[in-house]
PDB file of C-alpha atoms in Angstrom:
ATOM      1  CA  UNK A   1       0.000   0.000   0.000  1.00 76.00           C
ATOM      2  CA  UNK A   2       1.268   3.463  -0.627  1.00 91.00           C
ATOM      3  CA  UNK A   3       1.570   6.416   1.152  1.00 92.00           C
ATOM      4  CA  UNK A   4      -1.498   7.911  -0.607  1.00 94.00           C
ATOM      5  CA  UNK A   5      -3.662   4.923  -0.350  1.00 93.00           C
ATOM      6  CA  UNK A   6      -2.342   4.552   3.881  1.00 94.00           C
ATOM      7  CA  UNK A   7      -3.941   8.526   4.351  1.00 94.00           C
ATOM      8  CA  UNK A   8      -6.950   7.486   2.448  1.00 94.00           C
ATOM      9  CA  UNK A   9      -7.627   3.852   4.433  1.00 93.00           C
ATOM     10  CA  UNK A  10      -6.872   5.866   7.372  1.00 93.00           C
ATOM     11  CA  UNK A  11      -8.677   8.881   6.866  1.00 92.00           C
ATOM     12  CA  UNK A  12     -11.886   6.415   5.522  1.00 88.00           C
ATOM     13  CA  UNK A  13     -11.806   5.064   9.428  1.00 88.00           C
ATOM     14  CA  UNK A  14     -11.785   8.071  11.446  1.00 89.00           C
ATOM     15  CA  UNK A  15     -14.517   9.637   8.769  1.00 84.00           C
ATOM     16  CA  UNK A  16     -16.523   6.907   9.362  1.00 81.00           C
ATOM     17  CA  UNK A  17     -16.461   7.064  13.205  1.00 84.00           C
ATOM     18  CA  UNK A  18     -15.975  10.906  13.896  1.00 84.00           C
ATOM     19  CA  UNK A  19     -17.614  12.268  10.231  1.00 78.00           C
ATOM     20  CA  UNK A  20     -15.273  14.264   8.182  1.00 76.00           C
ATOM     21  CA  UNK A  21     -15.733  17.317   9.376  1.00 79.00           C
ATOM     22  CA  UNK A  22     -14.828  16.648  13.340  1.00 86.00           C
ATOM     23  CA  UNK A  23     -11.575  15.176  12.264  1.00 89.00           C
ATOM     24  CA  UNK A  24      -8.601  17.163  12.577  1.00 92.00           C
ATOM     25  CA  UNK A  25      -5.847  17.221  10.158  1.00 90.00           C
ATOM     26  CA  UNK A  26      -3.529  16.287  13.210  1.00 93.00           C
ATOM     27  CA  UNK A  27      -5.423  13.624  13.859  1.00 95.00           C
ATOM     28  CA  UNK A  28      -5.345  12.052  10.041  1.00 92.00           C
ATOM     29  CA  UNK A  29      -1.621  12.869  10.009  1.00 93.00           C
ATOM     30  CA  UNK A  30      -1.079  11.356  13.141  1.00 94.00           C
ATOM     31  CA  UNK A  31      -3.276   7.907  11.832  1.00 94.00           C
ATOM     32  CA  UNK A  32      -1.660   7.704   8.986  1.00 93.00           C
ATOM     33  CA  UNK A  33       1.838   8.629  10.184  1.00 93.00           C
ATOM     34  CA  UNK A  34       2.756  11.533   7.725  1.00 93.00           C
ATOM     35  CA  UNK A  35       3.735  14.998   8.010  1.00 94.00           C
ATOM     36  CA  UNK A  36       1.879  18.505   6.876  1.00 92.00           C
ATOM     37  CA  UNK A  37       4.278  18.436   4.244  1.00 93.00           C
ATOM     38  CA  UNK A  38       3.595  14.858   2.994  1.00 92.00           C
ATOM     39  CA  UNK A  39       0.103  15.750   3.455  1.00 92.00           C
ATOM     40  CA  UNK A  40      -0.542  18.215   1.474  1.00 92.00           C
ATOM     41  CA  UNK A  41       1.704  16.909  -1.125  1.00 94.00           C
ATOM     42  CA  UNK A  42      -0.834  14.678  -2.343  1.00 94.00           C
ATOM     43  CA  UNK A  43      -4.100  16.458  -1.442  1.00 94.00           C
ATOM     44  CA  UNK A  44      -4.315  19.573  -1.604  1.00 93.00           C
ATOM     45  CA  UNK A  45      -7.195  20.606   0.843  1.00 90.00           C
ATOM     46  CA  UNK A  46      -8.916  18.351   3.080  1.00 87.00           C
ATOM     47  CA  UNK A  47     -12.195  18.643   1.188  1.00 86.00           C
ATOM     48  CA  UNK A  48     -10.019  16.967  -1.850  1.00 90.00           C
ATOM     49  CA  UNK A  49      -9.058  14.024   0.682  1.00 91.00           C
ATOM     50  CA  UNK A  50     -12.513  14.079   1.911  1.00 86.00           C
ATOM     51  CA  UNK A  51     -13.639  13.617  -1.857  1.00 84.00           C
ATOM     52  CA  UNK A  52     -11.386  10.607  -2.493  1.00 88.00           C
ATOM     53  CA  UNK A  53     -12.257   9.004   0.511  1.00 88.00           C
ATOM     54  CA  UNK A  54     -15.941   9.163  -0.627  1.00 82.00           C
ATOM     55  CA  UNK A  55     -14.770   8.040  -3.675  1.00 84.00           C
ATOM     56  CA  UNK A  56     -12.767   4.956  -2.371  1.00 86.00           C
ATOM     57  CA  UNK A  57     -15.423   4.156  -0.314  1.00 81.00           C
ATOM     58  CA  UNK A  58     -17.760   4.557  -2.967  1.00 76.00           C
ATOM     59  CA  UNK A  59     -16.079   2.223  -4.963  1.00 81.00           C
ATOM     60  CA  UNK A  60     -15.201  -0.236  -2.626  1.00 83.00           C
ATOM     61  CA  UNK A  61     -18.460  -0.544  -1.865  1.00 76.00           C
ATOM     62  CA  UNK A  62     -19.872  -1.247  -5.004  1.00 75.00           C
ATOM     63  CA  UNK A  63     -17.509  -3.423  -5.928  1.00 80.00           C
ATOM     64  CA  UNK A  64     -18.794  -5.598  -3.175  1.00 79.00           C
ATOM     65  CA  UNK A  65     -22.491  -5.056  -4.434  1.00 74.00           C
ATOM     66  CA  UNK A  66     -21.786  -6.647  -7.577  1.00 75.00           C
ATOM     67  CA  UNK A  67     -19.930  -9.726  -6.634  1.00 79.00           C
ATOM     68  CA  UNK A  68     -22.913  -9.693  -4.361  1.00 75.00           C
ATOM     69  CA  UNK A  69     -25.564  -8.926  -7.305  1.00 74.00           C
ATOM     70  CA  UNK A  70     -23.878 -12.069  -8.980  1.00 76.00           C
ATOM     71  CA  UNK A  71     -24.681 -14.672  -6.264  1.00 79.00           C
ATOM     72  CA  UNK A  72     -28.275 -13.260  -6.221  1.00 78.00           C
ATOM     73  CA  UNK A  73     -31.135 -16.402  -6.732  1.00 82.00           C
ATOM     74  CA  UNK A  74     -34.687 -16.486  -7.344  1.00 83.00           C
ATOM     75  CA  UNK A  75     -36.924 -15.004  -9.471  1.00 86.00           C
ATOM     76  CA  UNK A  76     -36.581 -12.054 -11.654  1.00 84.00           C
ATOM     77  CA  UNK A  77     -38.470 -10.039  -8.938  1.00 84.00           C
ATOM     78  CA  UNK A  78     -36.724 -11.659  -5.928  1.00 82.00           C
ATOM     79  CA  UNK A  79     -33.654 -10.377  -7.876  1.00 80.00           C
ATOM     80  CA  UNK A  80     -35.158  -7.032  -8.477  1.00 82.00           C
ATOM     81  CA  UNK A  81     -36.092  -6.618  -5.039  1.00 81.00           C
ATOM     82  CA  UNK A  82     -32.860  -7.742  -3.797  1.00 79.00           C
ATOM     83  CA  UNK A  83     -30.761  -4.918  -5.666  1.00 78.00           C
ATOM     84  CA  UNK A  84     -33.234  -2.329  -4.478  1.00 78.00           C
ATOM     85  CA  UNK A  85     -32.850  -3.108  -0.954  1.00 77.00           C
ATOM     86  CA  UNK A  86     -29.093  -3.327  -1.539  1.00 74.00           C
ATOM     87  CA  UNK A  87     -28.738   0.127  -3.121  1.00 73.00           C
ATOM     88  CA  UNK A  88     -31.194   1.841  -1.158  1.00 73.00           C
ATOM     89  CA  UNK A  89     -29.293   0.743   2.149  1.00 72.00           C
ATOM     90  CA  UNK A  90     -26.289   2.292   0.521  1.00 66.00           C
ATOM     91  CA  UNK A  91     -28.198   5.440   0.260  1.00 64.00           C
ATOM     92  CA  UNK A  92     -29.527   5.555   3.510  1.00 64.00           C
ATOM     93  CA  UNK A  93     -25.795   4.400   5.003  1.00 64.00           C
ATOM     94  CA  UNK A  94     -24.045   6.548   3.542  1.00 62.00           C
ATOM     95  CA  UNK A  95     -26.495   9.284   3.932  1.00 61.00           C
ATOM     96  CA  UNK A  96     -25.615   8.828   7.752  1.00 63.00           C
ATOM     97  CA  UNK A  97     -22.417   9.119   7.313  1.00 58.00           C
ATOM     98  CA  UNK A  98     -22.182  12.407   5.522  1.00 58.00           C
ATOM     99  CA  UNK A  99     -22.431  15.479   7.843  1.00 52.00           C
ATOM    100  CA  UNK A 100     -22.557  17.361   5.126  1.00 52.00           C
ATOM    101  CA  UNK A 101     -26.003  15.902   3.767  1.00 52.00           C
ATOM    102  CA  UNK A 102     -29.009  17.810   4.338  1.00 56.00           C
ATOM    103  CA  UNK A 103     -30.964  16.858   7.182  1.00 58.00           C
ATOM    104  CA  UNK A 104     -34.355  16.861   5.068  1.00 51.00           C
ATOM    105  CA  UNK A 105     -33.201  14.842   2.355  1.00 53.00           C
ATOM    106  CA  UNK A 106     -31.628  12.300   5.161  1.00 58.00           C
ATOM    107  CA  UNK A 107     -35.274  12.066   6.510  1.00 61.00           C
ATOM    108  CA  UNK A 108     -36.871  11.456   3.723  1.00 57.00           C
ATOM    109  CA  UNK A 109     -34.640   8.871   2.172  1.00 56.00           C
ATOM    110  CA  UNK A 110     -34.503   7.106   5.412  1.00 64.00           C
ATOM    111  CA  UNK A 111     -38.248   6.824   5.316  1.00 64.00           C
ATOM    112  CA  UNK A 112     -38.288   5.776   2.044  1.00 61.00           C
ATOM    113  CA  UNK A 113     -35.983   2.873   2.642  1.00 62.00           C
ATOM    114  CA  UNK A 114     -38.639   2.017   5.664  1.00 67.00           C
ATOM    115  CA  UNK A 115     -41.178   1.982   3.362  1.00 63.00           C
ATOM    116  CA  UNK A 116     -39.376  -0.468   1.104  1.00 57.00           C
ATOM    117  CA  UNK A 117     -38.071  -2.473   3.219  1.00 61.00           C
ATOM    118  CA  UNK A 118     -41.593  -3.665   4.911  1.00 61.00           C
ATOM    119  CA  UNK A 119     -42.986  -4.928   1.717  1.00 53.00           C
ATOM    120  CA  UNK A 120     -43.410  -8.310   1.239  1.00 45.00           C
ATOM    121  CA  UNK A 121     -41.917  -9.543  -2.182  1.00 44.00           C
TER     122      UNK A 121
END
């Protein structure tokens, strides 16, 4: 793993438990044992570390969905109903994880995926 991939795994861990924007840049320097200088070498601005984090984890994620997508079974529906579920607890997971994400729209999707997720298929 490289130095710019170590900030990012790091980063995506304290993001994840703290949010982004309660983590320090001390505190991601000191996690992923680098200096300002190294820092800020590779990412300009924190919001363009926040960014690729989002990004990896995007990714990452998704990656996972489809190997996921692949082992699906049942019927077209089941299948259908399956990949809904799946992306729409994305949504509402990552929507909890952004502090940056309007409150409204958090409500609302998070009582959409209710919704969905008590129907019978």
């Amino acid at each position: 793993m490289d130095t710019k991939e170590r900030i990012i795994e790091s980063s995506l861990l304290l993001f994840l438990k703290y949010g982004g924007d309660n983590v320090s840049l001390t505190e991601l320097k000191k996690a992923s044992n680098i200096t300002s200088g190294g820092l800020y070498h590779l990412f300009s601005s924190k919001e363009e570390l926040i960014s690729e984090v989002k990004e990896k984890f995007i990714m990452d994620y998704f990656k996972d969905v489809m190997v996921r997508i692949y082992d699906i079974e049942g019927s077209f529906k089941e299948k259908i109903g399956k990949i809904m579920y799946t992306i729409l607890g994305f949504n509402n997971m990552f929507l909890k994880q952004s502090n940056r994400a309007d409150e409204y729209y958090k409500k609302i999707l998070c009582i959409i995926f209710r919704k969905y997720t008590q129907k019978q298929w």
